[in-house]
Coordinates of C-alpha atoms in Angstrom, one line a residue:
M236 CA 17.2 89.2 -149.6
E237 CA 16.7 92.9 -148.7
S238 CA 17.2 92.4 -144.9
A239 CA 20.2 90.1 -145.1
I240 CA 23.6 91.2 -143.7
A241 CA 26.9 89.4 -144.3
I242 CA 29.5 88.8 -141.7
I243 CA 32.7 89.4 -143.6
G244 CA 35.4 89.6 -140.9
M245 CA 35.9 88.8 -137.3
A246 CA 38.5 88.8 -134.5
G247 CA 38.4 87.8 -130.9
R248 CA 40.3 86.9 -127.8
F249 CA 38.7 84.6 -125.3
P250 CA 39.7 82.6 -122.3
G251 CA 42.1 80.0 -123.6
A252 CA 42.2 81.4 -127.1
K253 CA 44.4 84.2 -128.5
D254 CA 42.3 84.5 -131.7
H255 CA 39.1 83.1 -133.3
Y256 CA 40.9 80.2 -134.9
E257 CA 42.1 78.9 -131.5
F258 CA 38.6 79.6 -130.1
W259 CA 37.1 77.4 -132.8
R260 CA 39.7 74.6 -132.2
N261 CA 38.9 74.7 -128.5
L262 CA 35.2 74.4 -129.1
C263 CA 35.7 71.4 -131.4
Q264 CA 38.0 69.7 -129.0
K265 CA 35.8 70.1 -125.9
V266 CA 38.3 72.4 -124.1
E267 CA 36.9 73.9 -121.0
S268 CA 38.7 77.2 -120.4
I269 CA 37.2 77.7 -116.9
R270 CA 40.1 76.4 -114.8
K271 CA 41.1 76.0 -111.2
L272 CA 43.4 78.7 -109.9
T273 CA 46.7 77.6 -108.4
D274 CA 47.9 78.6 -105.0
E275 CA 50.6 80.7 -106.6
E276 CA 48.0 82.7 -108.6
I277 CA 46.0 83.3 -105.5
E278 CA 49.0 84.5 -103.6
T279 CA 50.0 86.8 -106.4
Y280 CA 46.5 88.2 -106.5
L281 CA 46.6 88.9 -102.8
A282 CA 50.1 90.4 -102.9
D283 CA 49.1 92.9 -105.6
L284 CA 46.3 94.3 -103.5
D285 CA 46.8 97.4 -101.4
G286 CA 47.0 97.3 -97.6
L287 CA 43.4 98.3 -97.2
S288 CA 41.9 95.7 -99.4
Q289 CA 44.2 92.7 -98.6
P290 CA 42.6 91.7 -95.3
Y291 CA 39.2 91.5 -96.8
A292 CA 40.5 89.6 -99.8
R293 CA 42.3 87.1 -97.6
K294 CA 39.1 86.5 -95.6
Q295 CA 37.2 85.9 -98.9
V296 CA 39.8 83.5 -100.2
G297 CA 39.9 81.6 -97.0
A298 CA 36.1 81.1 -96.8
S299 CA 34.7 77.6 -97.3
T300 CA 32.3 79.0 -100.0
Y301 CA 35.2 80.5 -102.1
V302 CA 35.3 78.9 -105.5
R303 CA 38.8 78.8 -107.0
A304 CA 37.6 78.9 -110.6
A305 CA 38.1 81.5 -113.3
A306 CA 38.0 81.9 -117.0
T307 CA 41.0 84.2 -117.6
L308 CA 42.2 86.1 -120.5
E309 CA 46.0 86.1 -121.2
D310 CA 48.2 89.1 -121.8
V311 CA 45.7 91.8 -120.8
D312 CA 48.7 93.9 -119.8
R313 CA 50.2 93.8 -123.3
F314 CA 49.3 96.5 -125.8
D315 CA 51.0 97.7 -129.0
A316 CA 50.8 101.4 -128.0
P317 CA 53.1 102.9 -130.7
F318 CA 51.1 101.1 -133.5
F319 CA 48.0 103.1 -132.5
G320 CA 49.8 106.3 -131.8
Y321 CA 49.9 106.2 -128.0
N322 CA 53.0 106.9 -125.9
A323 CA 53.6 104.8 -122.7
S324 CA 52.2 107.5 -120.5
E325 CA 48.9 107.6 -122.4
A326 CA 48.6 103.9 -122.7
E327 CA 48.9 103.3 -118.9
L328 CA 45.8 105.4 -118.4
L329 CA 43.8 103.4 -120.9
D330 CA 41.5 100.7 -119.7
P331 CA 42.5 97.3 -121.0
Q332 CA 39.0 96.8 -122.3
H333 CA 39.6 99.8 -124.6
R334 CA 43.1 98.7 -125.6
L335 CA 42.1 95.1 -126.5
F336 CA 39.0 96.2 -128.3
L337 CA 41.0 98.6 -130.4
E338 CA 43.4 95.8 -131.3
C339 CA 40.6 93.5 -132.0
A340 CA 38.8 96.0 -134.2
W341 CA 41.9 96.5 -136.3
A342 CA 42.3 92.7 -136.6
A343 CA 38.7 92.2 -137.7
F344 CA 39.1 94.7 -140.5
E345 CA 42.3 93.0 -141.5
D346 CA 40.5 89.6 -141.5
A347 CA 37.8 91.2 -143.7
G348 CA 40.5 92.4 -146.1
Y349 CA 40.1 96.1 -145.6
V350 CA 42.5 99.0 -144.9
T351 CA 40.1 101.4 -143.1
E352 CA 42.2 104.5 -143.9
K353 CA 41.7 103.8 -147.6
Y354 CA 38.0 102.6 -147.6
P355 CA 35.9 105.2 -149.4
G356 CA 32.6 104.4 -147.7
M357 CA 31.1 105.2 -144.3
V358 CA 32.0 102.7 -141.6
G359 CA 30.0 102.5 -138.3
V360 CA 31.0 101.2 -134.9
Y361 CA 28.6 99.7 -132.4
A362 CA 30.1 98.2 -129.3
G363 CA 30.1 98.2 -125.5
C364 CA 32.1 97.1 -122.5
A365 CA 31.9 96.6 -118.7
L366 CA 32.5 99.1 -115.9
S367 CA 36.2 99.8 -115.7
R368 CA 37.6 98.0 -112.7
Y369 CA 41.0 99.0 -114.0
F370 CA 40.1 102.6 -113.3
F371 CA 39.0 102.1 -109.7
I372 CA 41.8 99.7 -108.8
N373 CA 44.8 101.0 -110.8
V374 CA 44.0 104.6 -111.7
F375 CA 41.6 106.3 -109.3
S376 CA 43.5 105.0 -106.2
N377 CA 46.6 107.0 -107.4
R378 CA 45.7 110.3 -105.8
S379 CA 48.7 112.2 -107.1
L380 CA 47.5 111.3 -110.6
M381 CA 43.8 112.1 -110.1
Y382 CA 44.7 115.6 -108.7
S383 CA 47.0 116.4 -111.6
E384 CA 46.6 117.6 -115.2
R385 CA 46.3 114.0 -116.3
D386 CA 42.9 113.4 -114.6
F387 CA 41.1 114.3 -117.8
L388 CA 43.0 111.7 -119.8
A389 CA 42.3 109.2 -117.1
G390 CA 38.6 109.9 -117.4
I391 CA 38.3 109.5 -121.2
G392 CA 40.7 106.5 -121.1
N393 CA 38.4 104.5 -118.9
E394 CA 34.8 105.7 -119.2
Q395 CA 32.5 103.3 -121.2
D396 CA 31.2 106.1 -123.4
Y397 CA 34.4 106.4 -125.3
L398 CA 34.9 102.8 -126.5
A399 CA 33.3 103.2 -129.9
T400 CA 34.5 106.7 -130.8
R401 CA 38.1 105.8 -129.8
V402 CA 38.0 103.0 -132.5
S403 CA 36.5 105.4 -135.0
Y404 CA 39.2 108.0 -134.3
K405 CA 42.2 105.7 -134.4
L406 CA 41.0 103.8 -137.5
N407 CA 39.6 106.8 -139.3
L408 CA 36.0 105.5 -139.5
R409 CA 33.4 108.2 -140.4
G410 CA 30.1 106.4 -139.9
P411 CA 27.9 106.4 -136.8
S412 CA 29.9 105.6 -133.7
V413 CA 27.7 104.4 -130.8
T414 CA 28.7 102.9 -127.5
V415 CA 25.9 100.4 -126.4
Q416 CA 25.2 99.5 -122.8
T417 CA 22.5 96.9 -122.2
A418 CA 24.3 94.6 -119.7
C419 CA 24.7 91.0 -120.9
S420 CA 22.9 91.6 -124.2
T421 CA 25.2 94.5 -125.1
S422 CA 27.2 93.0 -128.0
L423 CA 24.1 91.4 -129.6
V424 CA 22.1 94.6 -129.3
A425 CA 25.2 96.4 -130.8
T426 CA 25.0 93.9 -133.7
H427 CA 21.3 94.5 -134.2
L428 CA 21.8 98.3 -134.3
A429 CA 24.7 97.8 -136.7
C430 CA 22.5 95.7 -139.0
Q431 CA 19.7 98.3 -138.8
A432 CA 22.2 101.1 -139.7
L433 CA 23.4 99.2 -142.7
L434 CA 19.8 98.5 -143.9
N435 CA 18.9 102.2 -143.4
G436 CA 21.8 103.3 -145.4
E437 CA 23.5 105.1 -142.5
C438 CA 26.8 103.3 -143.3
D439 CA 28.3 101.0 -145.9
M440 CA 30.2 98.7 -143.5
A441 CA 29.9 98.3 -139.7
L442 CA 31.9 96.9 -136.8
A443 CA 30.0 95.4 -133.9
G444 CA 31.2 93.8 -130.7
G445 CA 32.2 94.2 -127.1
S446 CA 35.0 93.9 -124.6
V447 CA 35.3 92.9 -120.9
V448 CA 38.4 92.7 -118.7
L449 CA 38.0 92.4 -115.0
V450 CA 41.1 93.1 -113.0
P451 CA 42.8 91.4 -111.3
T452 CA 42.2 88.6 -113.8
T453 CA 43.1 85.7 -111.6
Q454 CA 40.5 85.7 -108.9
G455 CA 37.7 83.4 -108.0
Y456 CA 34.4 84.2 -106.3
L457 CA 32.2 83.5 -103.3
F458 CA 29.3 81.1 -103.8
E459 CA 26.0 81.9 -102.1
Q460 CA 23.1 79.4 -102.0
G461 CA 20.3 80.6 -104.2
S462 CA 22.6 83.0 -106.2
M463 CA 23.2 82.6 -109.9
M464 CA 26.8 81.6 -109.4
S465 CA 28.0 78.0 -109.9
P466 CA 29.0 76.2 -106.7
D467 CA 31.8 74.2 -108.4
G468 CA 33.2 76.4 -111.2
H469 CA 31.4 74.6 -114.1
V470 CA 28.6 75.7 -116.3
R471 CA 26.1 72.9 -117.0
S472 CA 23.7 74.5 -119.5
F473 CA 20.3 72.6 -119.6
D474 CA 21.5 69.8 -117.4
A475 CA 19.6 68.5 -114.4
L476 CA 22.7 69.3 -112.2
A477 CA 22.9 72.9 -113.4
K478 CA 23.2 75.2 -110.4
G479 CA 24.7 78.4 -111.7
T480 CA 27.0 80.2 -114.0
V481 CA 30.7 81.4 -113.9
F482 CA 31.4 85.0 -115.0
S483 CA 34.6 85.1 -117.1
N484 CA 37.3 87.6 -116.2
G485 CA 38.0 88.7 -119.8
G486 CA 37.1 88.4 -123.4
V487 CA 36.8 90.6 -126.5
G488 CA 35.1 90.0 -129.9
A489 CA 34.3 92.0 -133.0
I490 CA 32.7 91.3 -136.4
V491 CA 32.6 93.3 -139.6
L492 CA 29.2 93.6 -141.3
K493 CA 28.1 94.6 -144.8
R494 CA 24.8 94.4 -146.8
L495 CA 24.7 90.9 -148.4
D496 CA 24.2 92.0 -152.0
E497 CA 27.1 94.4 -151.8
A498 CA 29.4 91.8 -150.1
I499 CA 28.6 89.4 -152.9
K500 CA 29.1 92.0 -155.6
Q501 CA 32.5 93.2 -154.1
G502 CA 33.8 89.6 -153.6
D503 CA 34.0 89.6 -149.9
H504 CA 34.6 86.5 -147.9
I505 CA 31.4 85.6 -146.1
Y506 CA 31.4 83.7 -142.9
A507 CA 27.7 83.7 -142.4
V508 CA 24.5 85.7 -143.1
V509 CA 22.3 87.5 -140.6
R510 CA 18.8 87.0 -142.1
G511 CA 17.0 89.0 -139.4
S512 CA 17.2 90.3 -135.8
A513 CA 14.9 91.9 -133.3
I514 CA 15.1 93.3 -129.7
N515 CA 12.5 94.0 -127.0
N516 CA 12.3 94.1 -123.2
D517 CA 10.4 92.2 -120.6
G518 CA 9.3 95.3 -118.7
A519 CA 8.1 94.1 -115.3
A520 CA 6.9 90.7 -116.5
K521 CA 9.8 88.6 -115.1
A522 CA 10.7 86.8 -111.9
G523 CA 13.2 89.5 -110.9
Y524 CA 15.4 92.2 -112.3
T525 CA 18.2 89.8 -113.2
A526 CA 15.9 87.0 -114.2
P527 CA 14.5 86.4 -117.7
G528 CA 10.8 86.8 -118.7
L529 CA 9.0 84.1 -120.7
A530 CA 6.6 86.3 -122.7
G531 CA 9.3 88.7 -123.8
Q532 CA 11.5 85.9 -125.0
Q533 CA 8.7 84.3 -126.9
A534 CA 7.8 87.6 -128.6
V535 CA 11.3 88.5 -129.7
I536 CA 11.9 85.0 -131.1
A537 CA 8.7 85.2 -133.1
E538 CA 9.5 88.6 -134.4
T539 CA 13.0 87.5 -135.4
L540 CA 11.6 84.5 -137.4
S541 CA 9.1 86.8 -139.1
V542 CA 11.7 89.4 -140.0
A543 CA 14.1 86.7 -141.3
G544 CA 11.3 85.0 -143.3
V545 CA 12.3 81.6 -141.7
Q546 CA 10.1 78.8 -140.5
P547 CA 11.1 77.0 -137.3
E548 CA 11.4 73.7 -139.1
E549 CA 14.1 75.1 -141.3
I550 CA 16.4 75.7 -138.2
S551 CA 18.8 72.9 -137.3
Y552 CA 20.9 74.6 -134.6
I553 CA 20.3 77.2 -131.9
E554 CA 23.1 78.8 -129.9
A555 CA 21.3 79.5 -126.6
H556 CA 22.1 82.0 -123.8
G557 CA 22.3 78.9 -121.6
T558 CA 23.5 80.4 -118.3
G559 CA 23.3 77.1 -116.5
T560 CA 21.0 78.4 -113.8
P561 CA 18.0 76.4 -112.5
L562 CA 15.6 79.2 -113.3
G563 CA 17.0 80.8 -116.5
D564 CA 17.5 77.6 -118.6
P565 CA 13.9 76.3 -118.3
I566 CA 12.5 79.8 -119.1
E567 CA 14.6 80.1 -122.2
F568 CA 13.9 76.6 -123.3
T569 CA 10.1 77.0 -122.8
A570 CA 10.2 80.2 -124.9
L571 CA 12.1 78.4 -127.7
A572 CA 9.7 75.4 -127.6
H573 CA 6.6 77.7 -127.7
S574 CA 8.1 79.5 -130.7
F575 CA 8.5 76.2 -132.6
G576 CA 4.8 75.4 -132.0
K577 CA 3.1 72.6 -130.1
K578 CA 3.4 69.7 -132.4
S579 CA 4.2 66.0 -132.1
Y580 CA 7.7 65.2 -133.2
S581 CA 8.9 61.7 -134.2
K582 CA 12.4 62.7 -133.3
P583 CA 14.3 65.9 -132.4
W584 CA 16.1 67.6 -135.3
C585 CA 17.3 70.9 -133.9
A586 CA 20.5 70.9 -131.8
I587 CA 21.1 73.4 -129.1
G588 CA 24.2 74.4 -127.2
S589 CA 25.8 77.2 -125.2
V590 CA 29.4 78.5 -125.4
K591 CA 29.2 79.3 -121.7
T592 CA 30.0 75.7 -120.9
N593 CA 33.4 76.4 -122.5
I594 CA 34.4 79.9 -121.6
G595 CA 31.9 81.0 -119.0
H596 CA 29.6 84.0 -119.0
L597 CA 31.3 87.0 -120.7
G598 CA 28.8 89.6 -119.6
P599 CA 28.6 92.3 -122.4
V600 CA 30.7 90.0 -124.7
A601 CA 28.5 86.9 -124.2
G602 CA 26.4 87.6 -127.3
I603 CA 29.2 88.2 -129.8
A604 CA 31.1 85.1 -128.6
S605 CA 28.0 83.1 -129.3
L606 CA 27.4 84.7 -132.7
M607 CA 31.1 84.1 -133.7
K608 CA 30.7 80.5 -132.6
V609 CA 27.7 80.0 -134.9
A610 CA 29.4 81.9 -137.8
L611 CA 32.4 79.6 -137.5
A612 CA 30.1 76.6 -137.3
L613 CA 28.5 77.6 -140.5
Q614 CA 31.9 78.3 -142.1
Y615 CA 33.2 74.8 -141.2
K616 CA 29.8 73.0 -141.5
Q617 CA 30.2 71.5 -138.1
I618 CA 28.3 71.8 -134.8
P619 CA 30.6 71.9 -131.8
P620 CA 29.7 70.1 -128.6
S621 CA 28.1 71.7 -125.5
L622 CA 29.9 70.5 -122.4
H623 CA 28.8 68.9 -119.1
F624 CA 25.4 67.7 -120.3
K625 CA 24.3 64.2 -119.1
E626 CA 20.6 64.4 -118.2
A627 CA 18.1 67.2 -119.1
N628 CA 16.7 69.6 -116.5
P629 CA 13.3 68.0 -115.9
R630 CA 11.6 71.4 -115.8
M631 CA 12.4 71.9 -119.5
G632 CA 10.4 69.0 -121.1
L633 CA 13.2 68.3 -123.6
E634 CA 11.8 64.9 -124.6
E635 CA 8.6 66.5 -125.9
S636 CA 10.4 69.1 -128.0
P637 CA 12.2 69.2 -131.4
F638 CA 15.5 70.0 -129.6
Y639 CA 18.4 67.9 -128.4
V640 CA 21.6 69.1 -126.6
N641 CA 24.5 68.5 -128.9
T642 CA 27.3 66.8 -126.9
E643 CA 29.7 65.7 -129.7
L644 CA 31.3 67.4 -132.7
Q645 CA 29.2 66.5 -135.7
P646 CA 28.8 67.5 -139.3
W647 CA 26.2 70.1 -139.8
E648 CA 23.8 68.3 -142.1
C649 CA 21.0 70.3 -143.6
G650 CA 19.3 68.0 -146.2
K651 CA 17.3 70.1 -148.7
N652 CA 17.5 73.2 -146.5
S653 CA 20.2 75.7 -146.0
R654 CA 22.1 75.7 -142.7
R655 CA 20.1 78.0 -140.4

């Protein structure tokens, strides 16, 4: 198939998981990596703040609406600087989002079986990250540093623009190197652009992904009625009790892509195949700037199915955005149901789920975490459970659809069709 792209390597670090193998085990074993912060962690967080910020933070932590929940990433302060040619002075000015993505990129190519310095072809990089809180909290506040000759290094070590080109420089990758910034869709848009670059012949292999590290990593959040945040620190995607999401404090993921025909010809290990992808935008046709639009989602799903040459009835699993918000879930579900057509179904056949119930909302990394989950599900021929689902959100109309929320680990049966 001319538009097919193979996923031939991956690497990731997520809340509760140091690599994608542990990530998969956690998904299969119903591990929720959003956890309650201890008193000791809260006190350490407060103690690390400067004198100006501490009173405000203590007031926040002491509020009745403060939710002591976080999906934290371990060892964000660890970095193998000498391996990548950095000295300690340079490394301390480098945003952890950049450090971890560089390590993850190297690991993804290793997983794919490639030494990038010896690869003769063109390798592209498409990735994005969040705004650097490390810069504002740890670097910019150091006035003696910012008014020294090191201010330039501090800038390029923390600005989002340099994420992709840093990887290309350190790993000697000579294809297109593009930092992508589209908020929560960043890493999936990066994947789409990487696929298009491969299909257009702009590169022979591509890395796509994203990184987010919010420092301090052990802090909760304030809940406000009517906001998109969860009041109790759990994400209940598609459930009647869903009241909000939890933004994770850290995660990084990357995949290595190659045109399918060449991956087969060159004997690459293939986790999964991207048959097609599409992107669009809602414009003004949505409830609010941070809310989804129904028409836009319906259109992009229809376009993706058309590009992929896949009929809805061939699909047996959908990894949804599933933020667990009362507004977002029904809109997403309605768009999916519309794309599958208004028919009468004897019984549901297509499972849906959301990784946010396990690790929370990773912002710019949310998409690549979901894609890696699906690629691993295809690899192991199993559908992992979505957590905290008991009764469907009544606004979705789940009973009249071909979908069901998968709540137990099950074999991914596909009958006469391929797993899609």
